Amino acid sequence: MKKVKFFIKFIVPMMAFVLIFSQVFSFPAEANSLQVENEKEQAIYALQESFGYSKEEALELYEQVNSTSKYYTTSKDGSISFDSESALENGVDPSVVAQITSDLDKIGKNNLKNLNSTLASCKGMTFFDPGQYRAYFDNCKTEDVVFYLTVAAGIVTIAGLIVSFIGCPIGVSLQIAGVITGLEAAYLNHINKGCGVYIYYYGPYLGARSQTCS
């Protein structure tokens, strides 16, 4: 009986501690791929539930952004460009490359600047907060996004540019682009009070809100 009590009192808690410790502090080789899979699944789910895409359409959009986002480059002066030649050489769908190229031509080189947020005109913050499902765009980037909507740039192009802006995962950029393309340019322009906006890209608060300057 004493052995049983000892086992319950000391061994069981120790086993529980070891199990919890191994769960918290272990980093399996599959961790990164699991995170990507979850991010991908969340994006596909959100595109269906919040934006009305079918599962097949959502998956296709994800794959299009995933296959093209790596070909956006930012030069030393902040100009963003798309390497269509490399994309085609590496087997990206020519129709997707053509659409992105067309969108960027409509936007124009002068409007494809990853502007430095320390500029006086770029008040507000630019980053994404995965814990709160928020993406922040300062005043300059918000004005850029408004222009993208004005020239009717597609969701795949906008998602690729968002990756260049804030370095978020593909699925997150697609969800943000889904929210943005569902809004009117005039509305985003209206709620930007000079400090940019932030986007709730997932969950019950889906939509855009005004940033306040600190």
XYZ file of N, CA, C and O in Angstrom:
856
model
N 0.831 -1.214 0.000
C 0.000 0.000 0.000
C 0.864 1.262 0.000
O 0.554 2.243 -0.660
N 1.974 1.225 0.774
C 2.858 2.372 0.819
C 3.470 2.652 -0.552
O 3.663 3.793 -0.945
N 3.780 1.568 -1.305
C 4.357 1.717 -2.634
C 3.371 2.408 -3.568
O 3.742 3.243 -4.399
N 2.098 2.067 -3.437
C 1.059 2.670 -4.280
C 0.946 4.152 -3.973
O 0.868 4.998 -4.870
N 0.933 4.499 -2.670
C 0.836 5.905 -2.273
C 2.041 6.699 -2.772
O 1.917 7.839 -3.221
N 3.231 6.063 -2.657
C 4.443 6.740 -3.128
C 4.352 7.013 -4.634
O 4.700 8.092 -5.118
N 3.857 6.038 -5.379
C 3.728 6.174 -6.837
C 2.782 7.317 -7.188
O 3.072 8.145 -8.046
N 1.646 7.363 -6.487
C 0.649 8.411 -6.756
C 1.183 9.774 -6.361
O 0.993 10.765 -7.067
N 1.883 9.844 -5.210
C 2.310 11.126 -4.660
C 3.500 11.731 -5.401
O 3.576 12.942 -5.585
N 4.417 10.880 -5.855
C 5.660 11.408 -6.420
C 5.846 11.087 -7.909
O 6.198 11.960 -8.689
N 5.601 9.844 -8.275
C 5.895 9.432 -9.648
C 4.923 10.044 -10.642
O 5.327 10.563 -11.688
N 3.633 10.022 -10.359
C 2.624 10.550 -11.289
C 2.834 12.035 -11.551
O 2.859 12.470 -12.701
N 3.006 12.882 -10.489
C 3.286 14.301 -10.767
C 4.557 14.507 -11.596
O 4.620 15.395 -12.445
N 5.600 13.676 -11.310
C 6.839 13.823 -12.059
C 6.628 13.492 -13.530
O 7.134 14.183 -14.424
N 5.841 12.443 -13.798
C 5.552 12.072 -15.184
C 4.779 13.182 -15.885
O 5.029 13.495 -17.046
N 3.846 13.792 -15.173
C 3.060 14.892 -15.744
C 3.948 16.072 -16.082
O 3.818 16.707 -17.135
N 4.898 16.378 -15.153
C 5.818 17.502 -15.385
C 6.673 17.254 -16.625
O 6.862 18.134 -17.461
N 7.199 16.031 -16.745
C 8.036 15.695 -17.896
C 7.256 15.823 -19.185
O 7.745 16.345 -20.197
N 6.006 15.370 -19.174
C 5.160 15.447 -20.369
C 4.908 16.892 -20.765
O 5.045 17.262 -21.933
N 4.554 17.728 -19.799
C 4.288 19.141 -20.085
C 5.554 19.830 -20.575
O 5.543 20.589 -21.540
N 6.688 19.553 -19.897
C 7.960 20.178 -20.285
C 8.327 19.823 -21.717
O 8.756 20.675 -22.499
N 8.129 18.544 -22.077
C 8.495 18.115 -23.426
C 7.602 18.746 -24.467
O 8.026 19.035 -25.586
N 6.327 19.005 -24.114
C 5.402 19.637 -25.055
C 5.757 21.100 -25.264
O 5.670 21.626 -26.360
N 6.137 21.782 -24.184
C 6.409 23.221 -24.261
C 7.744 23.508 -24.915
O 7.879 24.423 -25.721
N 8.777 22.715 -24.582
C 10.128 23.063 -24.991
C 10.684 22.204 -26.117
O 11.834 22.361 -26.498
N 9.892 21.291 -26.668
C 10.394 20.509 -27.787
C 10.017 21.178 -29.091
O 8.975 21.796 -29.199
N 10.891 21.047 -30.099
C 10.668 21.669 -31.392
C 10.867 20.612 -32.475
O 11.960 20.455 -33.013
N 9.819 19.866 -32.801
C 9.955 18.801 -33.785
C 10.301 19.358 -35.157
O 10.004 20.498 -35.473
N 10.914 18.519 -35.982
C 11.327 18.950 -37.319
C 10.146 19.368 -38.162
O 10.265 20.167 -39.077
N 8.956 18.809 -37.855
C 7.775 19.101 -38.651
C 7.079 20.388 -38.222
O 6.065 20.767 -38.791
N 7.594 21.092 -37.214
C 6.882 22.243 -36.650
C 6.614 23.317 -37.686
O 5.520 23.841 -37.786
N 7.635 23.676 -38.470
C 7.461 24.733 -39.451
C 6.464 24.353 -40.522
O 5.629 25.152 -40.926
N 6.539 23.111 -41.009
C 5.603 22.684 -42.042
C 4.187 22.621 -41.504
O 3.230 22.941 -42.200
N 4.039 22.252 -40.209
C 2.716 22.216 -39.594
C 2.137 23.617 -39.513
O 0.959 23.838 -39.796
N 2.981 24.588 -39.143
C 2.530 25.970 -39.049
C 2.054 26.464 -40.412
O 1.030 27.116 -40.521
N 2.815 26.124 -41.466
C 2.433 26.536 -42.816
C 1.109 25.905 -43.210
O 0.235 26.550 -43.785
N 0.960 24.618 -42.892
C -0.284 23.939 -43.225
C -1.467 24.592 -42.522
O -2.525 24.802 -43.114
N -1.309 24.927 -41.237
C -2.395 25.559 -40.491
C -2.736 26.925 -41.069
O -3.897 27.298 -41.186
N -1.701 27.679 -41.434
C -1.896 29.000 -42.038
C -2.607 28.864 -43.375
O -3.516 29.636 -43.695
N -2.246 27.865 -44.142
C -2.886 27.618 -45.434
C -4.347 27.220 -45.248
O -5.238 27.757 -45.914
N -4.583 26.315 -44.320
C -5.955 25.858 -44.071
C -6.834 26.992 -43.560
O -8.006 27.109 -43.934
N -6.276 27.846 -42.693
C -7.036 28.977 -42.182
C -7.414 29.925 -43.309
O -8.541 30.418 -43.371
N -6.461 30.179 -44.206
C -6.725 31.086 -45.327
C -7.822 30.533 -46.228
O -8.734 31.266 -46.637
N -7.737 29.265 -46.546
C -8.733 28.651 -47.430
C -10.104 28.658 -46.769
O -11.121 28.956 -47.407
N -10.141 28.372 -45.470
C -11.403 28.412 -44.724
C -11.981 29.825 -44.717
O -13.174 30.026 -44.967
N -11.125 30.821 -44.446
C -11.593 32.208 -44.371
C -12.109 32.696 -45.715
O -13.129 33.402 -45.781
N -11.437 32.327 -46.790
C -11.867 32.750 -48.120
C -13.239 32.177 -48.463
O -14.045 32.817 -49.148
N -13.507 30.983 -47.951
C -14.831 30.379 -48.182
C -15.901 31.021 -47.299
O -16.948 31.462 -47.785
N -15.620 31.086 -46.006
C -16.634 31.514 -45.048
C -16.887 33.020 -45.080
O -18.023 33.461 -44.920
N -15.856 33.803 -45.283
C -15.995 35.260 -45.180
C -16.115 35.975 -46.522
O -16.678 37.062 -46.594
N -15.566 35.368 -47.578
C -15.505 36.075 -48.849
C -16.240 35.376 -49.986
O -16.229 35.859 -51.118
N -16.845 34.232 -49.703
C -17.726 33.594 -50.681
C -17.055 32.789 -51.778
O -17.703 32.439 -52.771
N -15.774 32.472 -51.626
C -15.109 31.630 -52.614
C -15.435 30.157 -52.347
O -15.655 29.762 -51.198
N -15.428 29.354 -53.397
C -15.536 27.911 -53.206
C -14.189 27.396 -52.711
O -13.170 28.105 -52.795
N -14.174 26.171 -52.221
C -12.920 25.599 -51.732
C -11.897 25.516 -52.850
O -10.707 25.795 -52.647
N -12.348 25.138 -54.042
C -11.449 25.023 -55.195
C -10.881 26.389 -55.580
O -9.683 26.524 -55.864
N -11.727 27.423 -55.571
C -11.267 28.774 -55.902
C -10.263 29.282 -54.866
O -9.248 29.892 -55.214
N -10.573 29.034 -53.590
C -9.697 29.480 -52.514
C -8.325 28.810 -52.599
O -7.284 29.461 -52.443
N -8.338 27.501 -52.870
C -7.077 26.763 -52.999
C -6.271 27.268 -54.191
O -5.051 27.432 -54.117
N -6.968 27.559 -55.289
C -6.289 28.065 -56.486
C -5.653 29.432 -56.221
O -4.505 29.689 -56.614
N -6.369 30.304 -55.515
C -5.821 31.619 -55.177
C -4.585 31.477 -54.300
O -3.583 32.171 -54.504
N -4.667 30.586 -53.320
C -3.528 30.372 -52.433
C -2.306 29.926 -53.239
O -1.199 30.451 -53.047
N -2.501 28.967 -54.114
C -1.387 28.445 -54.901
C -0.828 29.509 -55.837
O 0.385 29.566 -56.074
N -1.687 30.373 -56.364
C -1.221 31.445 -57.243
C -0.346 32.437 -56.486
O 0.717 32.841 -56.973
N -0.782 32.829 -55.289
C 0.029 33.764 -54.489
C 1.309 33.080 -54.027
O 2.395 33.678 -54.056
N 1.210 31.823 -53.649
C 2.372 31.077 -53.169
C 3.428 30.936 -54.261
O 4.633 31.006 -53.997
N 2.985 30.745 -55.503
C 3.928 30.533 -56.601
C 4.505 31.828 -57.155
O 5.528 31.813 -57.846
N 3.878 32.974 -56.846
C 4.322 34.242 -57.444
C 4.957 35.225 -56.464
O 5.739 36.084 -56.873
N 4.655 35.117 -55.191
C 5.116 36.137 -54.230
C 6.633 36.225 -54.152
O 7.189 37.292 -53.878
N 7.322 35.122 -54.401
C 8.790 35.116 -54.312
C 9.453 35.940 -55.427
O 10.650 36.228 -55.351
N 8.685 36.304 -56.441
C 9.259 37.030 -57.579
C 9.094 38.549 -57.470
O 9.455 39.277 -58.395
N 8.547 39.008 -56.346
C 8.525 40.444 -56.076
C 9.856 40.819 -55.430
O 10.311 40.153 -54.507
N 10.455 41.884 -55.902
C 11.716 42.339 -55.335
C 11.619 43.824 -54.992
O 10.865 44.570 -55.622
N 12.379 44.235 -53.991
C 12.427 45.639 -53.595
C 13.845 46.149 -53.767
O 14.789 45.597 -53.197
N 14.004 47.191 -54.571
C 15.328 47.753 -54.836
C 15.761 48.671 -53.698
O 14.990 48.928 -52.770
N 16.987 49.182 -53.774
C 17.523 50.036 -52.721
C 16.712 51.315 -52.530
O 16.634 51.850 -51.433
N 16.110 51.814 -53.622
C 15.332 53.046 -53.504
C 13.885 52.791 -53.084
O 13.076 53.705 -53.011
N 13.570 51.509 -52.787
C 12.232 51.171 -52.309
C 11.254 50.785 -53.389
O 10.091 50.480 -53.103
N 11.697 50.763 -54.653
C 10.793 50.402 -55.749
C 10.523 48.899 -55.751
O 11.445 48.093 -55.619
N 9.263 48.541 -55.910
C 8.868 47.136 -55.954
C 8.634 46.729 -57.405
O 7.990 47.447 -58.167
N 9.178 45.589 -57.793
C 8.977 45.090 -59.150
C 8.688 43.595 -59.116
O 8.922 42.923 -58.102
N 8.183 43.091 -60.224
C 7.852 41.671 -60.337
C 8.680 41.079 -61.468
O 8.641 41.562 -62.604
N 9.439 40.031 -61.163
C 10.315 39.392 -62.144
C 9.510 38.360 -62.938
O 9.551 37.168 -62.643
N 8.795 38.834 -63.937
C 7.921 37.954 -64.718
C 8.720 36.921 -65.505
O 8.269 35.778 -65.685
N 9.918 37.302 -65.963
C 10.739 36.385 -66.747
C 11.125 35.158 -65.930
O 10.990 34.015 -66.391
N 11.604 35.389 -64.704
C 11.980 34.254 -63.839
C 10.767 33.416 -63.471
O 10.846 32.184 -63.379
N 9.638 34.087 -63.231
C 8.410 33.366 -62.883
C 8.022 32.401 -64.002
O 7.701 31.228 -63.751
N 8.073 32.874 -65.236
C 7.726 32.021 -66.381
C 8.736 30.895 -66.562
O 8.359 29.745 -66.837
N 10.012 31.203 -66.385
C 11.062 30.188 -66.527
C 10.898 29.066 -65.503
O 11.285 27.924 -65.768
N 10.326 29.406 -64.342
C 10.165 28.414 -63.276
C 8.773 27.798 -63.250
O 8.367 27.194 -62.253
N 8.040 27.962 -64.330
C 6.794 27.222 -64.504
C 5.544 27.834 -63.922
O 4.522 27.156 -63.802
N 5.587 29.120 -63.546
C 4.373 29.776 -63.057
C 3.399 29.933 -64.218
O 3.798 30.229 -65.347
N 2.130 29.726 -63.952
C 1.077 29.825 -64.958
C 1.184 31.160 -65.709
O 1.107 32.225 -65.098
N 1.354 31.112 -67.042
C 1.497 32.351 -67.822
C 0.321 33.318 -67.671
O 0.515 34.533 -67.702
N -0.895 32.782 -67.488
C -2.063 33.664 -67.351
C -2.003 34.447 -66.036
O -2.423 35.607 -65.965
N -1.452 33.827 -64.980
C -1.306 34.503 -63.690
C -0.229 35.580 -63.793
O -0.402 36.705 -63.310
N 0.888 35.243 -64.444
C 1.969 36.211 -64.652
C 1.462 37.400 -65.460
O 1.749 38.562 -65.139
N 0.666 37.116 -66.496
C 0.129 38.184 -67.346
C -0.797 39.106 -66.554
O -0.769 40.330 -66.726
N -1.610 38.524 -65.657
C -2.530 39.331 -64.854
C -1.760 40.235 -63.886
O -2.088 41.424 -63.743
N -0.760 39.682 -63.220
C 0.045 40.489 -62.290
C 0.765 41.607 -63.046
O 0.773 42.759 -62.599
N 1.361 41.268 -64.176
C 2.071 42.268 -64.983
C 1.129 43.386 -65.410
O 1.472 44.568 -65.358
N -0.082 43.012 -65.828
C -1.088 43.998 -66.232
C -1.475 44.894 -65.063
O -1.575 46.125 -65.205
N -1.689 44.288 -63.892
C -2.050 45.059 -62.696
C -0.949 46.056 -62.330
O -1.228 47.219 -62.019
N 0.298 45.599 -62.368
C 1.415 46.465 -61.987
C 1.612 47.590 -63.005
O 2.007 48.701 -62.640
N 1.332 47.297 -64.267
C 1.398 48.349 -65.285
C 0.345 49.424 -65.011
O 0.602 50.624 -65.178
N -0.844 48.993 -64.586
C -1.914 49.951 -64.262
C -1.551 50.777 -63.031
O -1.856 51.969 -62.966
N -0.917 50.130 -62.069
C -0.502 50.854 -60.859
C 0.586 51.861 -61.202
O 0.570 52.999 -60.731
N 1.542 51.444 -62.038
C 2.612 52.338 -62.473
C 3.819 52.295 -61.547
O 3.676 52.155 -60.321
N 5.009 52.415 -62.129
C 6.256 52.313 -61.351
C 6.351 53.357 -60.243
O 6.870 53.091 -59.164
N 5.847 54.556 -60.527
C 5.940 55.629 -59.532
C 5.118 55.345 -58.278
O 5.357 55.934 -57.218
N 4.132 54.458 -58.410
C 3.272 54.123 -57.281
C 3.655 52.794 -56.635
O 2.953 52.316 -55.746
N 4.748 52.206 -57.093
C 5.222 50.941 -56.526
C 6.474 51.195 -55.697
O 7.561 50.733 -55.988
N 6.291 51.971 -54.651
C 7.391 52.308 -53.756
C 7.094 51.775 -52.367
O 6.028 52.045 -51.799
N 8.030 51.007 -51.814
C 7.906 50.551 -50.434
C 8.472 51.658 -49.553
O 9.601 51.613 -49.092
N 7.656 52.693 -49.329
C 8.133 53.924 -48.714
C 8.588 53.718 -47.272
O 8.026 52.913 -46.536
N 9.580 54.472 -46.893
C 10.131 54.415 -45.541
C 9.146 55.047 -44.559
O 8.752 56.197 -44.702
N 8.725 54.271 -43.564
C 7.712 54.753 -42.626
C 8.205 55.861 -41.704
O 7.430 56.407 -40.933
N 9.497 56.188 -41.779
C 9.982 57.292 -40.952
C 9.745 58.644 -41.626
O 9.955 59.682 -41.013
N 9.288 58.632 -42.874
C 8.971 59.896 -43.544
C 7.842 60.595 -42.802
O 6.935 59.956 -42.270
N 7.871 61.913 -42.811
C 6.879 62.692 -42.063
C 5.459 62.405 -42.532
O 4.519 62.416 -41.739
N 5.300 62.119 -43.819
C 3.956 61.873 -44.363
C 3.449 60.462 -44.082
O 2.293 60.155 -44.335
N 4.338 59.599 -43.583
C 3.973 58.195 -43.361
C 3.685 57.923 -41.887
O 4.320 57.069 -41.254
N 2.752 58.648 -41.322
C 2.393 58.448 -39.920
C 1.638 57.129 -39.759
O 0.986 56.656 -40.666
N 1.730 56.592 -38.552
C 1.097 55.304 -38.297
C 2.113 54.179 -38.344
O 3.317 54.399 -38.503
N 1.633 52.948 -38.227
C 2.504 51.777 -38.163
C 2.229 50.844 -39.334
O 1.121 50.824 -39.881
N 3.247 50.061 -39.705
C 3.090 49.023 -40.722
C 3.688 47.735 -40.186
O 4.907 47.625 -40.039
N 2.849 46.803 -39.848
C 3.281 45.478 -39.400
C 2.047 44.599 -39.284
O 0.918 45.079 -39.451
N 2.237 43.310 -39.034
C 1.068 42.469 -38.787
C 1.194 41.783 -37.436
O 2.288 41.471 -36.980
N 0.055 41.621 -36.792
C -0.021 41.051 -35.454
C -0.847 39.772 -35.537
O -2.078 39.819 -35.480
N -0.186 38.612 -35.708
C -0.928 37.365 -35.872
C -1.755 36.977 -34.656
O -2.777 36.306 -34.787
N -1.326 37.425 -33.475
C -2.073 37.093 -32.267
C -3.448 37.732 -32.223
O -4.397 37.164 -31.672
N -3.568 38.923 -32.822
C -4.835 39.651 -32.845
C -5.506 39.616 -34.220
O -6.550 40.237 -34.413
N -4.905 38.892 -35.158
C -5.401 38.842 -36.542
C -5.536 40.243 -37.129
O -6.527 40.572 -37.778
N -4.521 41.066 -36.925
C -4.533 42.437 -37.437
C -3.328 42.687 -38.335
O -2.245 42.160 -38.090
N -3.530 43.515 -39.347
C -2.444 44.009 -40.183
C -2.539 45.527 -40.212
O -3.620 46.078 -40.460
N -1.430 46.189 -39.922
C -1.404 47.649 -39.856
C -0.713 48.214 -41.097
O 0.334 47.717 -41.516
N -1.305 49.273 -41.652
C -0.719 49.979 -42.786
C -0.641 51.461 -42.437
O -1.663 52.069 -42.090
N 0.556 52.021 -42.516
C 0.686 53.440 -42.207
C -0.013 54.289 -43.272
O -0.598 53.760 -44.223
N 0.058 55.582 -43.113
C -0.655 56.486 -44.009
C -0.249 56.286 -45.474
O -1.109 56.217 -46.366
N 1.049 56.153 -45.726
C 1.532 55.986 -47.101
C 1.054 54.673 -47.713
O 0.581 54.632 -48.849
N 1.164 53.592 -46.950
C 0.765 52.295 -47.473
C -0.757 52.222 -47.671
O -1.246 51.572 -48.587
N -1.500 52.887 -46.794
C -2.960 52.931 -46.966
C -3.312 53.658 -48.254
O -4.188 53.211 -49.014
N -2.629 54.765 -48.520
C -2.866 55.485 -49.777
C -2.512 54.614 -50.976
O -3.198 54.648 -52.007
N -1.448 53.818 -50.851
C -1.087 52.887 -51.919
C -2.212 51.895 -52.175
O -2.605 51.649 -53.317
N -2.718 51.292 -51.083
C -3.777 50.287 -51.197
C -5.026 50.898 -51.823
O -5.688 50.264 -52.658
N -5.360 52.111 -51.433
C -6.514 52.801 -52.025
C -6.323 52.920 -53.537
O -7.259 52.689 -54.314
N -5.108 53.241 -53.948
C -4.839 53.368 -55.382
C -4.950 52.019 -56.084
O -5.466 51.934 -57.203
N -4.478 50.951 -55.445
C -4.588 49.620 -56.042
C -6.051 49.284 -56.318
O -6.393 48.704 -57.359
N -6.924 49.652 -55.377
C -8.355 49.404 -55.559
C -8.914 50.280 -56.680
O -9.772 49.837 -57.447
N -8.438 51.504 -56.765
C -8.930 52.432 -57.780
C -8.656 51.913 -59.190
O -9.493 52.060 -60.086
N -7.485 51.294 -59.385
C -7.151 50.768 -60.720
C -7.603 49.320 -60.886
O -7.286 48.677 -61.889
N -8.338 48.806 -59.906
C -8.925 47.453 -59.964
C -7.867 46.356 -60.065
O -8.017 45.404 -60.845
N -6.807 46.472 -59.275
C -5.812 45.395 -59.215
C -6.453 44.157 -58.592
O -7.328 44.258 -57.733
N -6.019 42.977 -59.039
C -6.606 41.733 -58.570
C -6.119 41.308 -57.202
O -5.085 41.787 -56.704
N -6.828 40.374 -56.602
C -6.519 39.924 -55.248
C -5.144 39.259 -55.175
O -4.416 39.420 -54.183
N -4.731 38.537 -56.220
C -3.425 37.867 -56.207
C -2.294 38.893 -56.225
O -1.304 38.771 -55.493
N -2.450 39.937 -57.029
C -1.436 41.000 -57.093
C -1.344 41.742 -55.769
O -0.246 41.985 -55.247
N -2.491 42.104 -55.213
C -2.506 42.839 -53.946
C -1.897 41.993 -52.834
O -1.116 42.492 -52.016
N -2.218 40.704 -52.813
C -1.648 39.819 -51.785
C -0.126 39.750 -51.915
O 0.589 39.781 -50.917
N 0.386 39.677 -53.143
C 1.829 39.637 -53.351
C 2.509 40.914 -52.887
O 3.582 40.872 -52.289
N 1.865 42.057 -53.141
C 2.424 43.334 -52.693
C 2.410 43.442 -51.169
O 3.329 43.995 -50.563
N 1.369 42.890 -50.542
C 1.276 42.916 -49.077
C 2.417 42.110 -48.453
O 2.993 42.513 -47.441
N 2.767 40.978 -49.065
C 3.908 40.200 -48.577
C 5.170 41.065 -48.617
O 5.987 41.056 -47.689
N 5.323 41.850 -49.696
C 6.486 42.737 -49.815
C 6.466 43.835 -48.751
O 7.507 44.234 -48.234
N 5.259 44.315 -48.409
C 5.121 45.399 -47.432
C 5.452 44.954 -46.018
O 6.210 45.606 -45.308
N 4.832 43.843 -45.589
C 4.915 43.495 -44.171
C 5.501 42.112 -43.890
O 5.612 41.709 -42.742
N 5.883 41.390 -44.948
C 6.564 40.117 -44.749
C 5.740 39.055 -44.050
O 6.283 38.211 -43.343
N 4.432 39.079 -44.238
C 3.563 38.095 -43.578
C 3.490 36.804 -44.393
O 3.868 36.782 -45.569
N 2.993 35.720 -43.809
C 2.818 34.470 -44.556
C 1.821 34.631 -45.706
O 0.983 35.544 -45.702
N 1.900 33.728 -46.670
C 1.055 33.790 -47.862
C -0.425 33.806 -47.498
O -1.205 34.628 -47.998
N -0.825 32.898 -46.615
C -2.237 32.811 -46.245
C -2.753 34.084 -45.605
O -3.881 34.511 -45.856
N -1.920 34.702 -44.769
C -2.307 35.956 -44.111
C -2.478 37.058 -45.153
O -3.448 37.815 -45.128
N -1.521 37.150 -46.096
C -1.608 38.194 -47.128
C -2.872 38.036 -47.956
O -3.505 39.018 -48.346
N -3.259 36.787 -48.210
C -4.454 36.529 -49.007
C -5.722 36.924 -48.255
O -6.666 37.475 -48.832
N -5.744 36.673 -46.944
C -6.888 37.082 -46.138
C -6.996 38.605 -46.058
O -8.079 39.172 -46.159
N -5.846 39.263 -45.892
C -5.837 40.728 -45.851
C -6.337 41.282 -47.184
O -7.167 42.195 -47.228
N -5.822 40.719 -48.271
C -6.244 41.163 -49.602
C -7.735 40.902 -49.817
O -8.415 41.687 -50.488
N -8.233 39.811 -49.242
C -9.665 39.517 -49.344
C -10.503 40.596 -48.697
O -11.531 41.029 -49.241
N -10.074 41.046 -47.514
C -10.784 42.135 -46.833
C -10.697 43.413 -47.658
O -11.706 44.097 -47.895
N -9.501 43.738 -48.117
C -9.273 44.994 -48.844
C -10.096 45.052 -50.123
O -10.744 46.067 -50.420
N -10.076 43.957 -50.905
C -10.797 43.970 -52.178
C -12.309 43.953 -51.979
O -13.061 44.249 -52.905
N -12.736 43.614 -50.781
C -14.168 43.669 -50.479
C -14.640 45.039 -50.038
O -15.833 45.258 -49.819
N -13.704 45.985 -49.899
C -14.031 47.339 -49.464
C -13.958 48.309 -50.643
O -13.269 48.049 -51.629
N -14.629 49.416 -50.521
C -14.526 50.475 -51.521
C -13.282 51.321 -51.231
O -12.950 51.582 -50.070
N -12.623 51.763 -52.306
C -11.462 52.636 -52.143
C -11.844 53.892 -51.370
O -11.084 54.362 -50.510
N -13.034 54.420 -51.657
C -13.497 55.650 -50.991
C -13.657 55.432 -49.491
O -13.383 56.338 -48.689
N -14.081 54.216 -49.100
C -14.266 53.928 -47.675
C -12.917 53.900 -46.959
O -12.758 54.508 -45.883
N -11.931 53.208 -47.540
C -10.604 53.160 -46.925
C -10.002 54.551 -46.829
O -9.379 54.911 -45.831
N -10.198 55.329 -47.877
C -9.693 56.696 -47.886
C -10.361 57.528 -46.792
O -9.719 58.350 -46.131
N -11.648 57.262 -46.574
C -12.414 58.016 -45.578
C -11.953 57.713 -44.153
O -11.834 58.623 -43.331
N -11.707 56.427 -43.859
C -11.355 56.073 -42.482
C -9.875 56.320 -42.174
O -9.464 56.249 -41.022
N -9.080 56.586 -43.209
C -7.681 56.956 -42.964
C -7.637 58.420 -42.547
O -7.834 59.324 -43.358
N -7.372 58.647 -41.290
C -7.361 60.014 -40.742
C -5.952 60.620 -40.743
O -5.668 61.531 -39.983
N -5.095 60.082 -41.608
C -3.733 60.594 -41.695
C -2.711 59.725 -40.998
O -1.518 60.014 -41.026
N -3.186 58.646 -40.357
C -2.276 57.750 -39.631
C -2.400 56.308 -40.102
O -1.889 55.393 -39.460
N -3.108 56.102 -41.203
C -3.261 54.759 -41.739
C -4.434 54.002 -41.139
O -5.234 54.561 -40.380
N -4.512 52.731 -41.488
C -5.608 51.882 -41.014
C -5.032 50.561 -40.518
O -3.864 50.253 -40.741
N -5.864 49.803 -39.834
C -5.504 48.414 -39.557
C -6.660 47.530 -39.980
O -7.823 47.928 -39.962
N -6.303 46.332 -40.406
C -7.264 45.381 -40.964
C -7.392 44.187 -40.035
O -6.398 43.567 -39.670
N -8.612 43.893 -39.617
C -8.896 42.599 -38.985
C -9.120 41.613 -40.120
O -10.101 41.719 -40.854
N -8.204 40.668 -40.286
C -8.294 39.787 -41.440
C -8.928 38.431 -41.131
O -9.111 37.613 -42.046
N -9.280 38.199 -39.864
C -9.875 36.906 -39.502
C -10.664 37.077 -38.216
O -10.282 37.851 -37.347
N -11.792 36.369 -38.106
C -12.565 36.422 -36.877
C -13.786 37.324 -36.967
O -14.123 37.844 -38.036
N -14.432 37.557 -35.832
C -15.717 38.278 -35.818
C -15.621 39.768 -36.111
O -16.628 40.411 -36.404
N -14.427 40.351 -36.022
C -14.287 41.798 -36.227
C -13.770 42.141 -37.622
O -13.254 43.229 -37.855
N -13.915 41.224 -38.555
C -13.417 41.378 -39.916
C -13.726 42.762 -40.482
O -14.856 43.236 -40.421
N -12.699 43.432 -41.021
C -12.919 44.752 -41.608
C -11.750 45.680 -41.351
O -10.681 45.250 -40.905
N -11.936 46.942 -41.633
C -10.884 47.960 -41.499
C -11.248 48.984 -40.444
O -12.431 49.336 -40.277
N -10.242 49.458 -39.715
C -10.434 50.487 -38.680
C -9.351 51.561 -38.839
O -8.300 51.324 -39.412
N -9.606 52.727 -38.293
C -8.639 53.819 -38.326
C -7.541 53.607 -37.290
O -7.813 53.175 -36.170
N -6.307 53.896 -37.665
C -5.226 53.982 -36.685
C -5.273 55.387 -36.058
O -5.730 56.335 -36.676
N -4.765 55.467 -34.851
C -4.612 56.776 -34.211
C -3.118 57.043 -34.056
O -2.353 56.148 -33.695
N -2.707 58.264 -34.332
C -1.288 58.602 -34.224
C -0.877 58.686 -32.764
O -1.591 59.288 -31.949
N 0.251 58.099 -32.430
C 0.721 58.138 -31.041
C 1.527 59.400 -30.789
O 2.007 60.032 -31.718
